[in-house]
PDB file of C-alpha atoms in Angstrom:
ATOM      1  CA  SER A 252      -0.088  -0.108   0.040  1.00  0.00           C
ATOM      2  CA  ASN A 253       1.105   3.778  -0.158  1.00  0.00           C
ATOM      3  CA  LEU A 254       1.157   4.120   3.424  1.00  0.00           C
ATOM      4  CA  ASP A 255       3.926   1.303   3.436  1.00  0.00           C
ATOM      5  CA  LYS A 256       5.763   2.750   0.490  1.00  0.00           C
ATOM      6  CA  TYR A 257       6.291   6.070   1.960  1.00  0.00           C
ATOM      7  CA  SER A 258       6.443   4.909   5.455  1.00  0.00           C
ATOM      8  CA  PHE A 259       3.563   6.772   6.735  1.00  0.00           C
ATOM      9  CA  LYS A 260       2.082   5.469   9.985  1.00  0.00           C
ATOM     10  CA  PRO A 261      -1.036   7.832  10.821  1.00  0.00           C
ATOM     11  CA  GLY A 262      -1.396   6.255  14.320  1.00  0.00           C
ATOM     12  CA  GLU A 263       2.440   7.289  15.010  1.00  0.00           C
ATOM     13  CA  VAL A 264       1.849  10.710  13.970  1.00  0.00           C
ATOM     14  CA  VAL A 265      -1.214  11.220  16.107  1.00  0.00           C
ATOM     15  CA  SER A 266       0.686   9.943  18.910  1.00  0.00           C
ATOM     16  CA  GLN A 267       3.429  12.122  18.416  1.00  0.00           C
ATOM     17  CA  ILE A 268       1.314  15.277  18.244  1.00  0.00           C
ATOM     18  CA  THR A 269      -0.519  14.071  21.318  1.00  0.00           C
ATOM     19  CA  GLN A 270       2.664  13.822  22.794  1.00  0.00           C
ATOM     20  CA  ILE A 271       3.575  17.351  22.017  1.00  0.00           C
ATOM     21  CA  TYR A 272       0.042  18.621  23.473  1.00  0.00           C
ATOM     22  CA  LEU A 273       0.914  16.742  26.840  1.00  0.00           C
ATOM     23  CA  ASN A 274       4.215  18.277  26.777  1.00  0.00           C
ATOM     24  CA  LEU A 275       2.496  21.880  26.422  1.00  0.00           C
ATOM     25  CA  GLU A 276      -0.044  20.916  28.789  1.00  0.00           C
ATOM     26  CA  GLN A 277       0.831  23.128  31.691  1.00  0.00           C
ATOM     27  CA  SER A 278       1.044  26.130  29.629  1.00  0.00           C
ATOM     28  CA  GLN A 279      -2.005  28.270  30.119  1.00  0.00           C
ATOM     29  CA  THR A 280      -1.013  30.292  26.916  1.00  0.00           C
ATOM     30  CA  PHE A 281      -1.194  27.032  24.941  1.00  0.00           C
ATOM     31  CA  ILE A 282      -4.368  25.853  26.466  1.00  0.00           C
ATOM     32  CA  LYS A 283      -5.999  29.457  25.554  1.00  0.00           C
ATOM     33  CA  ALA A 284      -4.487  29.395  22.237  1.00  0.00           C
ATOM     34  CA  ILE A 285      -6.226  26.131  21.339  1.00  0.00           C
ATOM     35  CA  SER A 286      -9.596  27.405  22.640  1.00  0.00           C
ATOM     36  CA  ARG A 287      -9.131  30.491  20.330  1.00  0.00           C
ATOM     37  CA  ASP A 288      -8.218  28.765  17.225  1.00  0.00           C
ATOM     38  CA  SER A 289     -11.636  28.593  15.747  1.00  0.00           C
ATOM     39  CA  ARG A 290     -10.152  27.086  12.306  1.00  0.00           C
ATOM     40  CA  SER A 291      -8.890  23.661  13.793  1.00  0.00           C
ATOM     41  CA  TYR A 292     -10.318  23.351  17.343  1.00  0.00           C
ATOM     42  CA  SER A 293     -13.750  21.706  18.147  1.00  0.00           C
ATOM     43  CA  PRO A 294     -14.636  19.497  21.179  1.00  0.00           C
ATOM     44  CA  SER A 295     -15.265  16.478  18.774  1.00  0.00           C
ATOM     45  CA  LEU A 296     -11.856  16.864  17.227  1.00  0.00           C
ATOM     46  CA  PHE A 297     -10.444  15.674  20.650  1.00  0.00           C
ATOM     47  CA  SER A 298     -12.861  12.833  21.279  1.00  0.00           C
ATOM     48  CA  MET A 299     -12.138  11.608  17.582  1.00  0.00           C
ATOM     49  CA  THR A 300      -8.376  11.557  18.307  1.00  0.00           C
ATOM     50  CA  GLU A 301      -9.051   9.757  21.662  1.00  0.00           C
ATOM     51  CA  THR A 302     -10.494   7.163  19.481  1.00  0.00           C
ATOM     52  CA  VAL A 303      -7.591   6.926  17.394  1.00  0.00           C
ATOM     53  CA  LEU A 304      -5.188   6.821  20.286  1.00  0.00           C
ATOM     54  CA  ILE A 305      -7.277   3.623  21.707  1.00  0.00           C
ATOM     55  CA  LYS A 306      -7.421   2.017  18.349  1.00  0.00           C
ATOM     56  CA  VAL A 307      -3.569   2.191  17.874  1.00  0.00           C
ATOM     57  CA  GLY A 308      -3.028   1.041  21.447  1.00  0.00           C
ATOM     58  CA  ARG A 309      -2.464   4.291  23.204  1.00  0.00           C
ATOM     59  CA  ALA A 310      -5.108   4.216  25.544  1.00  0.00           C
ATOM     60  CA  ASP A 311      -2.367   6.006  28.028  1.00  0.00           C
ATOM     61  CA  LEU A 312      -2.122   8.951  25.670  1.00  0.00           C
ATOM     62  CA  ALA A 313      -6.176   8.939  25.217  1.00  0.00           C
ATOM     63  CA  SER A 314      -6.869   9.759  28.613  1.00  0.00           C
ATOM     64  CA  ALA A 315      -4.165  12.074  28.848  1.00  0.00           C
ATOM     65  CA  LEU A 316      -5.613  14.072  25.990  1.00  0.00           C
ATOM     66  CA  GLY A 317      -9.043  13.796  27.741  1.00  0.00           C
ATOM     67  CA  GLN A 318      -7.696  15.913  30.652  1.00  0.00           C
ATOM     68  CA  ILE A 319      -6.304  18.459  28.070  1.00  0.00           C
ATOM     69  CA  ALA A 320      -9.704  18.496  26.232  1.00  0.00           C
ATOM     70  CA  ALA A 321     -11.498  19.336  29.545  1.00  0.00           C
ATOM     71  CA  LYS A 322      -8.867  22.385  30.187  1.00  0.00           C
ATOM     72  CA  VAL A 323      -9.550  23.785  26.590  1.00  0.00           C
ATOM     73  CA  VAL A 324     -13.197  23.425  27.171  1.00  0.00           C
ATOM     74  CA  VAL A 325     -12.767  25.652  30.524  1.00  0.00           C
ATOM     75  CA  ALA A 326     -10.725  27.951  28.607  1.00  0.00           C
ATOM     76  CA  ASN A 327     -13.471  28.261  25.653  1.00  0.00           C
ATOM     77  CA  THR A 328     -16.076  29.061  28.192  1.00  0.00           C
ATOM     78  CA  THR A 329     -14.021  31.507  29.839  1.00  0.00           C
ATOM     79  CA  LEU A 330     -12.993  33.240  26.395  1.00  0.00           C
ATOM     80  CA  ALA A 331     -16.981  33.023  25.445  1.00  0.00           C
ATOM     81  CA  GLU A 332     -18.039  34.838  28.592  1.00  0.00           C
ATOM     82  CA  GLU A 333     -15.162  37.700  28.147  1.00  0.00           C
ATOM     83  CA  GLU A 334     -16.148  38.254  24.606  1.00  0.00           C
ATOM     84  CA  GLU A 335     -19.836  38.635  25.735  1.00  0.00           C
ATOM     85  CA  LEU A 336     -18.552  40.872  28.486  1.00  0.00           C
ATOM     86  CA  LEU A 337     -16.569  43.057  26.032  1.00  0.00           C
ATOM     87  CA  ALA A 338     -19.267  42.979  23.387  1.00  0.00           C
ATOM     88  CA  ASP A 339     -19.803  46.854  23.471  1.00  0.00           C
ATOM     89  CA  CYS A 340     -16.346  47.577  23.126  1.00  0.00           C
ATOM     90  CA  PRO A 341     -15.593  51.262  21.774  1.00  0.00           C
ATOM     91  CA  GLU A 342     -14.693  51.306  18.115  1.00  0.00           C
ATOM     92  CA  GLU A 343     -11.145  52.917  18.658  1.00  0.00           C
ATOM     93  CA  PHE A 344     -10.119  49.579  20.905  1.00  0.00           C
ATOM     94  CA  LEU A 345     -11.263  47.143  18.088  1.00  0.00           C
ATOM     95  CA  CYS A 346      -8.300  45.854  15.590  1.00  0.00           C
ATOM     96  CA  PRO A 347      -9.442  47.035  12.326  1.00  0.00           C
ATOM     97  CA  ILE A 348      -8.384  43.772  10.663  1.00  0.00           C
ATOM     98  CA  MET A 349     -10.054  41.165  12.761  1.00  0.00           C
ATOM     99  CA  SER A 350     -12.705  43.292  14.858  1.00  0.00           C
ATOM    100  CA  ILE A 351     -11.308  41.922  18.056  1.00  0.00           C
ATOM    101  CA  VAL A 352     -10.326  43.911  21.428  1.00  0.00           C
ATOM    102  CA  MET A 353      -6.872  45.182  20.960  1.00  0.00           C
ATOM    103  CA  MET A 354      -5.305  43.485  23.995  1.00  0.00           C
ATOM    104  CA  ASP A 355      -1.714  44.507  22.773  1.00  0.00           C
ATOM    105  CA  PRO A 356      -1.908  47.277  20.232  1.00  0.00           C
ATOM    106  CA  VAL A 357       0.933  47.896  18.005  1.00  0.00           C
ATOM    107  CA  LYS A 358       1.328  50.946  15.334  1.00  0.00           C
ATOM    108  CA  LEU A 359       2.307  49.983  11.735  1.00  0.00           C
ATOM    109  CA  PRO A 360       5.162  52.284  10.595  1.00  0.00           C
ATOM    110  CA  SER A 361       4.175  53.058   7.174  1.00  0.00           C
ATOM    111  CA  SER A 362       0.525  53.227   7.216  1.00  0.00           C
ATOM    112  CA  LYS A 363       0.110  54.356  10.857  1.00  0.00           C
ATOM    113  CA  GLN A 364      -2.712  51.991  11.470  1.00  0.00           C
ATOM    114  CA  THR A 365      -2.946  50.451  15.048  1.00  0.00           C
ATOM    115  CA  VAL A 366      -3.977  46.810  15.009  1.00  0.00           C
ATOM    116  CA  ASP A 367      -3.568  43.701  17.475  1.00  0.00           C
ATOM    117  CA  ARG A 368       0.202  42.239  17.677  1.00  0.00           C
ATOM    118  CA  THR A 369      -1.401  38.703  17.484  1.00  0.00           C
ATOM    119  CA  THR A 370      -3.357  39.781  14.295  1.00  0.00           C
ATOM    120  CA  ILE A 371      -0.345  41.371  12.571  1.00  0.00           C
ATOM    121  CA  ALA A 372       1.886  38.512  13.555  1.00  0.00           C
ATOM    122  CA  ARG A 373      -0.661  35.867  12.148  1.00  0.00           C
ATOM    123  CA  HIS A 374      -0.901  37.988   8.912  1.00  0.00           C
ATOM    124  CA  LEU A 375       2.962  38.194   8.791  1.00  0.00           C
ATOM    125  CA  LEU A 376       3.150  34.678   8.664  1.00  0.00           C
ATOM    126  CA  SER A 377       2.034  34.422   5.123  1.00  0.00           C
ATOM    127  CA  ASP A 378       2.598  37.899   3.828  1.00  0.00           C
ATOM    128  CA  GLN A 379       5.548  40.224   4.701  1.00  0.00           C
ATOM    129  CA  SER A 380       3.618  43.528   4.148  1.00  0.00           C
ATOM    130  CA  ASP A 381       1.293  46.085   5.585  1.00  0.00           C
ATOM    131  CA  PRO A 382      -2.206  44.998   4.800  1.00  0.00           C
ATOM    132  CA  PHE A 383      -3.136  48.584   4.768  1.00  0.00           C
ATOM    133  CA  ASN A 384      -0.771  49.861   1.909  1.00  0.00           C
ATOM    134  CA  ARG A 385       1.292  46.617   0.862  1.00  0.00           C
ATOM    135  CA  ALA A 386       4.709  48.392   2.120  1.00  0.00           C
ATOM    136  CA  PRO A 387       7.280  45.841   3.588  1.00  0.00           C
ATOM    137  CA  LEU A 388       6.640  44.702   7.152  1.00  0.00           C
ATOM    138  CA  THR A 389       8.327  42.687   9.955  1.00  0.00           C
ATOM    139  CA  MET A 390       7.240  42.207  13.393  1.00  0.00           C
ATOM    140  CA  ASP A 391      10.342  44.032  14.754  1.00  0.00           C
ATOM    141  CA  MET A 392       9.231  47.315  12.477  1.00  0.00           C
ATOM    142  CA  VAL A 393       6.065  47.374  14.605  1.00  0.00           C
ATOM    143  CA  GLU A 394       5.688  49.878  17.432  1.00  0.00           C
ATOM    144  CA  GLN A 395       3.864  49.265  20.820  1.00  0.00           C
ATOM    145  CA  ASP A 396       0.800  51.772  21.278  1.00  0.00           C
ATOM    146  CA  VAL A 397       1.296  51.902  24.910  1.00  0.00           C
ATOM    147  CA  GLU A 398      -1.201  54.823  25.633  1.00  0.00           C
ATOM    148  CA  LEU A 399      -3.800  52.711  23.875  1.00  0.00           C
ATOM    149  CA  LYS A 400      -2.849  49.641  25.519  1.00  0.00           C
ATOM    150  CA  GLU A 401      -3.628  51.448  28.942  1.00  0.00           C
ATOM    151  CA  LYS A 402      -6.851  52.827  27.930  1.00  0.00           C
ATOM    152  CA  VAL A 403      -7.920  49.438  26.836  1.00  0.00           C
ATOM    153  CA  LYS A 404      -6.658  47.805  29.999  1.00  0.00           C
ATOM    154  CA  ALA A 405      -8.342  50.320  32.021  1.00  0.00           C
ATOM    155  CA  TRP A 406     -11.667  49.803  30.138  1.00  0.00           C
ATOM    156  CA  VAL A 407     -11.519  45.954  30.547  1.00  0.00           C
ATOM    157  CA  GLU A 408     -10.864  45.983  34.235  1.00  0.00           C
ATOM    158  CA  GLU A 409     -13.909  48.439  34.600  1.00  0.00           C
ATOM    159  CA  LYS A 410     -16.149  45.938  32.737  1.00  0.00           C
ATOM    160  CA  LYS A 411     -14.845  42.985  34.782  1.00  0.00           C
ATOM    161  CA  SER A 412     -15.598  44.874  38.027  1.00  0.00           C
ATOM    162  CA  MET A 413     -18.986  45.904  37.039  1.00  0.00           C
ATOM    163  CA  LYS A 414     -19.843  42.325  36.599  1.00  0.00           C
ATOM    164  CA  LYS A 415     -18.813  41.128  39.749  1.00  0.00           C
TER     165      LYS A 415
END
């Protein structure tokens, strides 16, 4: 078969990817990143992966992955609650690219647009240019917008304190 011809062992690949997840399990940043990645995260993906792991004789990894899945569900719920809380965000705090609250706003040097750092970092992975004027751009060229960051932080804190 082609799997043998190319030495492709899907069960081993799934096991190795799961092991990477286990190695990063203690990182809250990693757990939050999984829950935020709407392109590739869904709770059903974890359960399907657990099924594959059991089929390839790695029940040990399957149960450990189940624990990670539970952490991701909690992070996802928290993220949804935060999004709801911040739904009436002032326009100046929204990233013009993704319409998310700019928790880490940065100014692009040539277009002078302010965007969220994670949004522009993701854009630059595939296109090394300013999305507003196509001028060359790298992450080391962006400038942190400290004043706006403080305003956003104060607004978020106020919203959170009002919820309590």
